[in-house]
mmCIF file of C-alpha atoms and ligand atoms in Angstrom:
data_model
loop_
_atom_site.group_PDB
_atom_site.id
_atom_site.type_symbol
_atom_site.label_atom_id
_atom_site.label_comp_id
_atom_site.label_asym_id
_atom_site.label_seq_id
_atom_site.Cartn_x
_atom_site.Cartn_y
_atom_site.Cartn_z
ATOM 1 C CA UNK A 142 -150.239 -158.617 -100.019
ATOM 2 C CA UNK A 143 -153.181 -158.945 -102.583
ATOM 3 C CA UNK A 144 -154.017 -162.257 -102.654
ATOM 4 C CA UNK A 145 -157.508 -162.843 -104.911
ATOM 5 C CA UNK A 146 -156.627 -166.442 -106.268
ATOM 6 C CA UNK A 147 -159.453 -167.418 -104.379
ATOM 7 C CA UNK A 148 -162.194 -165.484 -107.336
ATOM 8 C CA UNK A 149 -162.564 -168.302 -109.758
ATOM 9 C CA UNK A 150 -165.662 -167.385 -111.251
ATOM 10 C CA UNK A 151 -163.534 -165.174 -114.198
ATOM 11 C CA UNK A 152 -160.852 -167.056 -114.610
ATOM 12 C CA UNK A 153 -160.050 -168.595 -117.629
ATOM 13 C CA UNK A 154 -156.726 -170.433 -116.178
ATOM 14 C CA UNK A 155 -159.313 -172.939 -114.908
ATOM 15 C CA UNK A 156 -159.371 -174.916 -117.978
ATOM 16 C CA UNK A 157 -155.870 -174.777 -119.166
ATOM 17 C CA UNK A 158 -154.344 -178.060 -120.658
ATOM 18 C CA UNK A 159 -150.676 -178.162 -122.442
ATOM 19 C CA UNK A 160 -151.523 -178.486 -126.115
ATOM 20 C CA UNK A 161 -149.083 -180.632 -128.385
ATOM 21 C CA UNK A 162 -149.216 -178.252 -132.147
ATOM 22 C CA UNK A 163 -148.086 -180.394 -135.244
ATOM 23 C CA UNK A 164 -145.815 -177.171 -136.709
ATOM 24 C CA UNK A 165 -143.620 -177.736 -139.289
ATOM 25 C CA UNK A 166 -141.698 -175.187 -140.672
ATOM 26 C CA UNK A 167 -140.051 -176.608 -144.351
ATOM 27 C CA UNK A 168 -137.293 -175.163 -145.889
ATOM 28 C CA UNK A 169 -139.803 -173.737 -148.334
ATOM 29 C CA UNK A 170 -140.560 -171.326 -145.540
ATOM 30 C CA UNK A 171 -140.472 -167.754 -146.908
ATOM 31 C CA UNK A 172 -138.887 -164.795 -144.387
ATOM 32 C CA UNK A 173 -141.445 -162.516 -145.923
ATOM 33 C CA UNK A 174 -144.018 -165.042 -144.438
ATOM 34 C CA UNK A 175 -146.643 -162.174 -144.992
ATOM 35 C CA UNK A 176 -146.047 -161.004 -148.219
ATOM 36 C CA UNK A 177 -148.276 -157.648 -147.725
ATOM 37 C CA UNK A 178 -146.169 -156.483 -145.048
ATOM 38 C CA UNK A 179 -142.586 -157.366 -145.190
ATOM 39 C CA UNK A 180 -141.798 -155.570 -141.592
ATOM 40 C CA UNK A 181 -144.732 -156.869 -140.184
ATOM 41 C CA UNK A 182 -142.925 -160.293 -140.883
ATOM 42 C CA UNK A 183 -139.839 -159.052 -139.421
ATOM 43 C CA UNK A 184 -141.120 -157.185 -136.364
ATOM 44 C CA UNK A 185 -142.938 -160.848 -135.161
ATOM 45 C CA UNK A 186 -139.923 -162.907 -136.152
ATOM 46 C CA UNK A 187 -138.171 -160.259 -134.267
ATOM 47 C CA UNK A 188 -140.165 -161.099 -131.291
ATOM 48 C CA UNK A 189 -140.140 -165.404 -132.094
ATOM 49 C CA UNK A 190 -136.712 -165.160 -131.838
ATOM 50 C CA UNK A 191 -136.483 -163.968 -128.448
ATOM 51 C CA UNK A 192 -138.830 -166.549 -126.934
ATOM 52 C CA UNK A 193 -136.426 -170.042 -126.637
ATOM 53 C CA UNK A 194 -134.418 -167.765 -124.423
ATOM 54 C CA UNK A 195 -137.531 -165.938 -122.641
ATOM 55 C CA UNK A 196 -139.800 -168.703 -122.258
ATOM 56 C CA UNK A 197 -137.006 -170.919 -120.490
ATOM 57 C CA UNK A 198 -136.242 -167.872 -118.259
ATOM 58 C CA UNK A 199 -139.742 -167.864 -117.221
ATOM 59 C CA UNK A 200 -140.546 -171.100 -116.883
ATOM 60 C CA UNK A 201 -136.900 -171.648 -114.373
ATOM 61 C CA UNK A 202 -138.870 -168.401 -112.678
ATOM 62 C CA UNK A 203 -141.890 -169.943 -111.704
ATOM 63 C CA UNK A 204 -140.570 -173.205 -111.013
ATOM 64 C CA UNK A 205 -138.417 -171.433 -108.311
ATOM 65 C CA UNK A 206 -141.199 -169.221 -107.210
ATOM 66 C CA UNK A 207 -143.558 -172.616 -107.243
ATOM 67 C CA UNK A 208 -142.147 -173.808 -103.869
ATOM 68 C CA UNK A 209 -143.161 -171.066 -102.087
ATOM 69 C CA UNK A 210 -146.437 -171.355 -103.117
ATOM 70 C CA UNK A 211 -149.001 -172.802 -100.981
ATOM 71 C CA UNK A 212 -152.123 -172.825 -102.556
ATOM 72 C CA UNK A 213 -151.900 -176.559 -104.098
ATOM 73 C CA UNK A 214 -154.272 -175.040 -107.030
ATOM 74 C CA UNK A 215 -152.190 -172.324 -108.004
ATOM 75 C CA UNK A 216 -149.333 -174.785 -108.156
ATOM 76 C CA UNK A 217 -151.089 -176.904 -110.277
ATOM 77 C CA UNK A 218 -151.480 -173.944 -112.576
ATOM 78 C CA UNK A 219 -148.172 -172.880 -112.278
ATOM 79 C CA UNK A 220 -146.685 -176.310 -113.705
ATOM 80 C CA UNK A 221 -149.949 -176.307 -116.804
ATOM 81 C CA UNK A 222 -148.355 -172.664 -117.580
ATOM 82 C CA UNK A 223 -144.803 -174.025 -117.310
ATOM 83 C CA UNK A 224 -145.952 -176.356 -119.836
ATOM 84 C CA UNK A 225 -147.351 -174.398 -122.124
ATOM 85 C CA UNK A 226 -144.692 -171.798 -122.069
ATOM 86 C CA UNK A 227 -142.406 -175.164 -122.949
ATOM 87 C CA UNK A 228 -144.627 -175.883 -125.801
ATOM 88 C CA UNK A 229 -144.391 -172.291 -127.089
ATOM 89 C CA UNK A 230 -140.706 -171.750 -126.727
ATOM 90 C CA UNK A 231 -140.224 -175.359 -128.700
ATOM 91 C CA UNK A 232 -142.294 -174.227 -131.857
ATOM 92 C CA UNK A 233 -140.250 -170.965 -131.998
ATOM 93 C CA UNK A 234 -137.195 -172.599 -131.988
ATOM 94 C CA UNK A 235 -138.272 -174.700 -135.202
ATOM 95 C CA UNK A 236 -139.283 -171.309 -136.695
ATOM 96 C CA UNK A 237 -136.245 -169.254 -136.063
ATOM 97 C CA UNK A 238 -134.237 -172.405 -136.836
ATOM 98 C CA UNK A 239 -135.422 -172.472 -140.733
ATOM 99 C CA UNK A 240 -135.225 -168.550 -140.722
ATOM 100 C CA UNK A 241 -131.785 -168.398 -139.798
ATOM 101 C CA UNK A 242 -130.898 -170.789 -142.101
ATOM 102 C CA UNK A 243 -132.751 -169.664 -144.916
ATOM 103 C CA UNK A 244 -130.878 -166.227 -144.923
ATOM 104 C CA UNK A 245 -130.852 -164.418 -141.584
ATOM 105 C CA UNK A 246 -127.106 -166.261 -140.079
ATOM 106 C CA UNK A 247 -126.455 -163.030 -138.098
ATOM 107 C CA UNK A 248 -129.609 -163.523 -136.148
ATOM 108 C CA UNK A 249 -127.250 -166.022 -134.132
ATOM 109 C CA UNK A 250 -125.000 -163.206 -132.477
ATOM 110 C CA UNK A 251 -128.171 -161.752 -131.340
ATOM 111 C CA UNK A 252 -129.282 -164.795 -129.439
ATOM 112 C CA UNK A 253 -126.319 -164.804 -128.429
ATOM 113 C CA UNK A 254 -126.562 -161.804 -126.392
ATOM 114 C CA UNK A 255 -130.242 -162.975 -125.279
ATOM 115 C CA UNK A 256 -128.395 -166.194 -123.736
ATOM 116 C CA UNK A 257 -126.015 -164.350 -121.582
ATOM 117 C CA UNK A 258 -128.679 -161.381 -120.196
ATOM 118 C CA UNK A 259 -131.370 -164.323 -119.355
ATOM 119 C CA UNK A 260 -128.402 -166.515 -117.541
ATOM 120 C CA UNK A 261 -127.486 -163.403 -116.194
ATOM 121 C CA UNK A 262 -131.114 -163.167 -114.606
ATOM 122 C CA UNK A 263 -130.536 -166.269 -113.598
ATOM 123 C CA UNK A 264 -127.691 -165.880 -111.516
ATOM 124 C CA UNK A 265 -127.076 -162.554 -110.262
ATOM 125 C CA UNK A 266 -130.995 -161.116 -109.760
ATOM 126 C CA UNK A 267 -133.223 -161.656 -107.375
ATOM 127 C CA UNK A 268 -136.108 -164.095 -107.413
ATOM 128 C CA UNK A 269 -138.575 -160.712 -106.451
ATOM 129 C CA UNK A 270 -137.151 -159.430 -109.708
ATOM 130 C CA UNK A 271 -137.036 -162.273 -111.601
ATOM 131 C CA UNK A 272 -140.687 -163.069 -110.864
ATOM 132 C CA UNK A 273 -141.703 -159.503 -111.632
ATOM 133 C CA UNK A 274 -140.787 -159.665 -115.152
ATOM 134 C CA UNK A 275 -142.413 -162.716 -115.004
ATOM 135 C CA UNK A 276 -145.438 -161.128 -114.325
ATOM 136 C CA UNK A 277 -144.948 -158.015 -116.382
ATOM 137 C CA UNK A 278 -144.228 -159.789 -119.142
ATOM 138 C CA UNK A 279 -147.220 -162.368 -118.884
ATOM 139 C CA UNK A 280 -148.962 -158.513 -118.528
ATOM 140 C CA UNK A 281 -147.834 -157.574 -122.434
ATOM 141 C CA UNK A 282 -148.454 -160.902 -123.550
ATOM 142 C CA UNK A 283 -151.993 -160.409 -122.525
ATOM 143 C CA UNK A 284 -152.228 -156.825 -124.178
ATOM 144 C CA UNK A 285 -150.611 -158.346 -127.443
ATOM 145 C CA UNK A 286 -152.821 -161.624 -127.351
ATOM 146 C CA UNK A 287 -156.091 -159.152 -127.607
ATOM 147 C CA UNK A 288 -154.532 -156.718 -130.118
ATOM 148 C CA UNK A 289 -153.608 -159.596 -132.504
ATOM 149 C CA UNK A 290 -156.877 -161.142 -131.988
ATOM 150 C CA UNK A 291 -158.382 -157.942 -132.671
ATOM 151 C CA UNK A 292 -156.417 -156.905 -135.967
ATOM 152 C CA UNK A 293 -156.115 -160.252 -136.910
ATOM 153 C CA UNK A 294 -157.149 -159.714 -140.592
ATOM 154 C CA UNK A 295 -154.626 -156.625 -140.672
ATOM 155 C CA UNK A 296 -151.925 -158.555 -139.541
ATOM 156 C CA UNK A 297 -152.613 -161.841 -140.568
ATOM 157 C CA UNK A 298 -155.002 -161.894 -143.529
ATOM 158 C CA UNK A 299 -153.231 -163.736 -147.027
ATOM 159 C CA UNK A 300 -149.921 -164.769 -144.725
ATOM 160 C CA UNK A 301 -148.184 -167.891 -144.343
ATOM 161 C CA UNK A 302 -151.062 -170.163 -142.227
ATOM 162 C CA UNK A 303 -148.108 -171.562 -140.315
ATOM 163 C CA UNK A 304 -146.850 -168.496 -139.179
ATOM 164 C CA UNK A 305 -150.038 -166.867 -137.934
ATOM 165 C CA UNK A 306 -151.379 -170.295 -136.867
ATOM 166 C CA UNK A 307 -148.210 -170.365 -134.272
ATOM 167 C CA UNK A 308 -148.717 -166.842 -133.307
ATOM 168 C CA UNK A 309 -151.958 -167.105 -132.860
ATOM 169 C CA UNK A 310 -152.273 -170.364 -131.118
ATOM 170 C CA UNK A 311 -149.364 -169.015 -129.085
ATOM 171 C CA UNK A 312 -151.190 -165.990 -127.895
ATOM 172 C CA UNK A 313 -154.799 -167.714 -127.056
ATOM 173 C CA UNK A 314 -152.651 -169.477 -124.579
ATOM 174 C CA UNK A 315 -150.820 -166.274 -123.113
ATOM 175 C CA UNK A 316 -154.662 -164.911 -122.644
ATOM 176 C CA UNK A 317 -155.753 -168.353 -121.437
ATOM 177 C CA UNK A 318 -152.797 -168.490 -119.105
ATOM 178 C CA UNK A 319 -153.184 -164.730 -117.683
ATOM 179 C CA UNK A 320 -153.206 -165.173 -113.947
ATOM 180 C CA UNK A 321 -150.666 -167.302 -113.609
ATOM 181 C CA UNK A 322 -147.764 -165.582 -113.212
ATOM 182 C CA UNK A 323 -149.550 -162.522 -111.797
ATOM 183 C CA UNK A 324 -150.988 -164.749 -108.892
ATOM 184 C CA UNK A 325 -147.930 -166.514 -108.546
ATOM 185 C CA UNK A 326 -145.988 -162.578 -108.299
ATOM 186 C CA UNK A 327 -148.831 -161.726 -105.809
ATOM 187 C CA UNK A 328 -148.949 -164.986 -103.662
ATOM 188 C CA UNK A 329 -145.034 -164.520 -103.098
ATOM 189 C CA UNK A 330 -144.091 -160.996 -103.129
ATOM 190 C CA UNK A 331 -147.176 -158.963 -103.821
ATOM 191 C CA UNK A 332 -145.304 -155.384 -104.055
ATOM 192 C CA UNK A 333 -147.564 -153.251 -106.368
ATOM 193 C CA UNK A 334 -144.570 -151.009 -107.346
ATOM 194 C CA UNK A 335 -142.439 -153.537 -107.993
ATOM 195 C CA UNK A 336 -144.700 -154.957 -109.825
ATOM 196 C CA UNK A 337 -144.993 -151.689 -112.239
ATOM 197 C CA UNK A 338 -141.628 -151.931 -112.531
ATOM 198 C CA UNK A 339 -141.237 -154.805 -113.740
ATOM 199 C CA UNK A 340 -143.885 -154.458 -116.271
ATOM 200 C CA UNK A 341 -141.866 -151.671 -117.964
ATOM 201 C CA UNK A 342 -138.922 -153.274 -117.306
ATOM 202 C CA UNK A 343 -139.933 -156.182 -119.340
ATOM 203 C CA UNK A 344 -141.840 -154.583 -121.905
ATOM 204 C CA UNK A 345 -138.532 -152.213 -122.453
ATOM 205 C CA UNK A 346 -136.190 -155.324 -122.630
ATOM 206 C CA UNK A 347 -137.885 -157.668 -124.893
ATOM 207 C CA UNK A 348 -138.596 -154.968 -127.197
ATOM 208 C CA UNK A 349 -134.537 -154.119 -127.458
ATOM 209 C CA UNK A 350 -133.619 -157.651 -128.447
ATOM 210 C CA UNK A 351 -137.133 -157.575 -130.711
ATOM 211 C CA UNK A 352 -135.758 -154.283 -132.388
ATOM 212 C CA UNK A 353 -131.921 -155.396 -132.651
ATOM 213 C CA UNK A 354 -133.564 -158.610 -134.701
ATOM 214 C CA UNK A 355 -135.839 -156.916 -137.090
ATOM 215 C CA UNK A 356 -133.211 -154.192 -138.040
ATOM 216 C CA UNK A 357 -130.698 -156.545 -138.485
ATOM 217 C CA UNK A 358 -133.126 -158.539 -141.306
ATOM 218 C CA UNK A 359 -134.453 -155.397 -142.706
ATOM 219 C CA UNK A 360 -130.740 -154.564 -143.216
ATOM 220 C CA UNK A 361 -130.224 -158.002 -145.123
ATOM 221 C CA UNK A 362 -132.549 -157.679 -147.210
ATOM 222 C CA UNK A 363 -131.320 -153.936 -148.050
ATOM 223 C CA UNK A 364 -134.622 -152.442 -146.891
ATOM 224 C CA UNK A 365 -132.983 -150.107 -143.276
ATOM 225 C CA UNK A 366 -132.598 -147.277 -145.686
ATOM 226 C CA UNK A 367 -135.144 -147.668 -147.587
ATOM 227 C CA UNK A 368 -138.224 -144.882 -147.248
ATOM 228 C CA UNK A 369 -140.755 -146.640 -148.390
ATOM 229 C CA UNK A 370 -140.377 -149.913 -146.011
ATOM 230 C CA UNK A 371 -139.065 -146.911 -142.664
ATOM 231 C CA UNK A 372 -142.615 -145.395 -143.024
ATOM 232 C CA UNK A 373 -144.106 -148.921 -143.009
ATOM 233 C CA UNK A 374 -142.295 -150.137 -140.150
ATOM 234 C CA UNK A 375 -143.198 -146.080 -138.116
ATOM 235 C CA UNK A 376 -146.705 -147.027 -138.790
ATOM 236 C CA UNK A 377 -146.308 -150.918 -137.519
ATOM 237 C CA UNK A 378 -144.840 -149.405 -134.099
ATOM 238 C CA UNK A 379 -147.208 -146.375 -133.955
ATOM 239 C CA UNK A 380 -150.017 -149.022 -134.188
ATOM 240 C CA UNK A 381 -148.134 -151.057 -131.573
ATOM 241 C CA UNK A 382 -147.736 -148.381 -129.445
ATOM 242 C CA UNK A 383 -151.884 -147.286 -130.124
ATOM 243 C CA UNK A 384 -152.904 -150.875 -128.930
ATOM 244 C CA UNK A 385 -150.149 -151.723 -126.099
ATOM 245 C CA UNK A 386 -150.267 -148.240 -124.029
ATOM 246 C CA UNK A 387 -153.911 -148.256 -122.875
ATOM 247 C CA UNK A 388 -153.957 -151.984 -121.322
ATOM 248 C CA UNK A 389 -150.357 -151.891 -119.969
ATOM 249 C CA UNK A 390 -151.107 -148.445 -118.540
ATOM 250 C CA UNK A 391 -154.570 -149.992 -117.482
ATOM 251 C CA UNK A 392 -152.436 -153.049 -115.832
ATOM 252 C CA UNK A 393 -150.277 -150.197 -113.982
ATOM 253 C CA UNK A 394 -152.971 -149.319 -111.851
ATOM 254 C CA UNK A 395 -153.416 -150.663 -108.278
ATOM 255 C CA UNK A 396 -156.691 -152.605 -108.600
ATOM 256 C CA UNK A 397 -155.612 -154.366 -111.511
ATOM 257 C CA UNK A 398 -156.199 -158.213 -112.062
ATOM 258 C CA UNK A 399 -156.030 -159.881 -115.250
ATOM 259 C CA UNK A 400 -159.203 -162.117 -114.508
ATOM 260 C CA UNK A 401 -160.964 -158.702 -114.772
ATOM 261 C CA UNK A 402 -160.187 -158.627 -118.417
ATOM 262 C CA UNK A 403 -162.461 -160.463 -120.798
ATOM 263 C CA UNK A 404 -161.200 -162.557 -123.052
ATOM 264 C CA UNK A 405 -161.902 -161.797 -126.798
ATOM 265 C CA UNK A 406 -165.197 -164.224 -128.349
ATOM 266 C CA UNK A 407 -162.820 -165.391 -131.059
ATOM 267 C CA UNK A 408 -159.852 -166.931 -128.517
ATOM 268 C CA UNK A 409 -162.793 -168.650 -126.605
ATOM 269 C CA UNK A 410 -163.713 -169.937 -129.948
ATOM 270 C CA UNK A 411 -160.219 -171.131 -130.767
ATOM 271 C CA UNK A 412 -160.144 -172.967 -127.850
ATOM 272 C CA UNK A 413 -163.693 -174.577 -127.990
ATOM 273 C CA UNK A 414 -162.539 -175.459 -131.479
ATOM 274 C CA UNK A 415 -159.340 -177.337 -130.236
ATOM 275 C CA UNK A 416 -161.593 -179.300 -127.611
ATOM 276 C CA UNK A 417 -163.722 -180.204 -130.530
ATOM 277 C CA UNK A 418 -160.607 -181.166 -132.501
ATOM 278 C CA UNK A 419 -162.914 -180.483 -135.559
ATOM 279 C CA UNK A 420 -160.469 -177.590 -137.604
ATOM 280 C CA UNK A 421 -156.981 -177.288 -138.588
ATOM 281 C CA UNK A 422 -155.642 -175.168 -135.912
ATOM 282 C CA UNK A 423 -152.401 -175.143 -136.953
ATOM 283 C CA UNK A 424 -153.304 -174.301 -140.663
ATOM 284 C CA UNK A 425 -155.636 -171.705 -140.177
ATOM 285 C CA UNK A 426 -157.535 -170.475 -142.930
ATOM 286 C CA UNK A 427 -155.631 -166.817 -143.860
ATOM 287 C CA UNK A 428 -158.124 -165.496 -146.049
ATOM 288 C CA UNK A 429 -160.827 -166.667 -143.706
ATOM 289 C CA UNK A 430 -159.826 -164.951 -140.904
ATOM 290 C CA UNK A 431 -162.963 -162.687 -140.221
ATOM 291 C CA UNK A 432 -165.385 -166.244 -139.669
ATOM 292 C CA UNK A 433 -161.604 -167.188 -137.201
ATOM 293 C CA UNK A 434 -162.572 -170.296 -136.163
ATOM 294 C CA UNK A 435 -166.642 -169.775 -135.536
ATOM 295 C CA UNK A 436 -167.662 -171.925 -138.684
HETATM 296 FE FE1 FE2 B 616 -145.643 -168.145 -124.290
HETATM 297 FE FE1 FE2 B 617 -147.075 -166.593 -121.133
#
């Protein structure tokens, strides 16, 4: 077992706290939330949607794999990242809540499904596993948290500030909470292939229910067939695909630990910022986003 909770000079877990966001998402909210890229909007809300159901599965992980942790300060960390995975599950659901109702009603079946595959987690799979797409998915998070960061002003630049605000905020905590569930994993179980495997495991799974929820809008909004908005959504994945295979294959490898990773200037900015309680972190400036937060 690999056990190197004990390194706290890199770890930005240290300093986590559960942060309360003021979200609201009216009914004036707009399912083309960017208007520049329509299936960018849908591939993220694709991913939102998944999270009430995710987040709670991962959260009743850890809290099961919590009493079999000794180390009283990785406990402590577990129950900060429990609560901020509750925070961040509880903002989705007032975001997928206003999409559904503002157009996307078959979105429901789909959670649907996502309820009975996470009970079925629950109840029929084993804490090792359970726990291991714990970790592997706290391993994409990370990889997604830096690529979004990264293309921010791609992504993000001229969108609804209350979508990217949540997404953003949502993924400075998944980097500032990214040895928590892979310490947890390692503290309990520890297996490095199991580990792998549940890293592609995850990363598989969330992206089926992510997929099933983007076609299904693109479809409403009479855009599946259309060439124009396909070759925009191959070039969204493809640029998925360019930024998620190098640190997922990178987290694959047996010396791995996320504390090795550096977190991205702009997140430790975003979080200085909130300290400071000095900018509108949940209204971020979208045309603004190369100064981020650093103003
Ligand atoms: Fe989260
Ligand atoms: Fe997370």
């Amino acid at each position: 077992m690999k056990n190197r909770h004990s390194d706290s000079s890199k770890r930005s877990s240290a300093g986590m706290i559960i942060r309360r966001m003021p979200f609201e998402f009216s009914e004036s909210l707009c399912a083309h939330w960017n208007p520049r890229r329509i299936e960018w909007s849908h591939m993220v809300s694709g991913a939102s949607l998944a999270m009430p159901f995710l987040e709670p599965y991962l959260i009743r992980t850890l809290r099961k794999a919590c009493a079999q942790i000794e180390s009283e300060q990785l406990k402590e960390e577990v129950k900060l990242y429990m609560g901020q995975e509750g925070q961040h599950f509880q903002q989705h659901r007032k975001f997928n809540d206003t999409l559904i109702r503002n157009g996307y009603p078959e979105l429901e079946a789909i959670e649907a499904e996502m309820q009975i595959e996470f009970d079925a987690f629950d109840s029929k799979r084993s804490l090792k596993f359970n726990m291991a797409y714990a970790c592997g998915f706290e391993t994409m998070a990370l990889g997604i948290g830096h690529w979004l960061v990264r293309d921010r002003e791609f992504l993000f630049a001229g969108s609804d500030t209350r979508v990217a605000s949540l997404i953003l905020w949502h993924f400075v905590e998944e980097i500032e909470h990214k040895n928590v569930a892979f310490d947890a994993y390692q503290a309990v179980f520890g297996s490095y292939f199991y580990r792998v495997y549940g890293t592609l495991y995850s990363a598989l799974h969330v992206m089926k229910f992510s997929r099933k929820a983007y076609k299904a809008m693109l479809k409403k909004d009479g855009l599946w067939h259309n060439v124009r908005s396909r070759w925009n959504l191959l070039k969204l994945i493809a640029r998925f695909f360019i930024n998620m295979v190098p640190p997922t294959a990178a987290a694959c490898l047996p010396g791995h630990h996320p504390s090795d990773i550096a977190d991205p200037q702009w997140c430790l900015d975003w979080l200085d910022a909130h300290h400071r309680g000095d900018l509108p972190l949940a209204a971020l400036d979208t045309n603004n986003l190369t100064m981020g937060v650093s103003v």
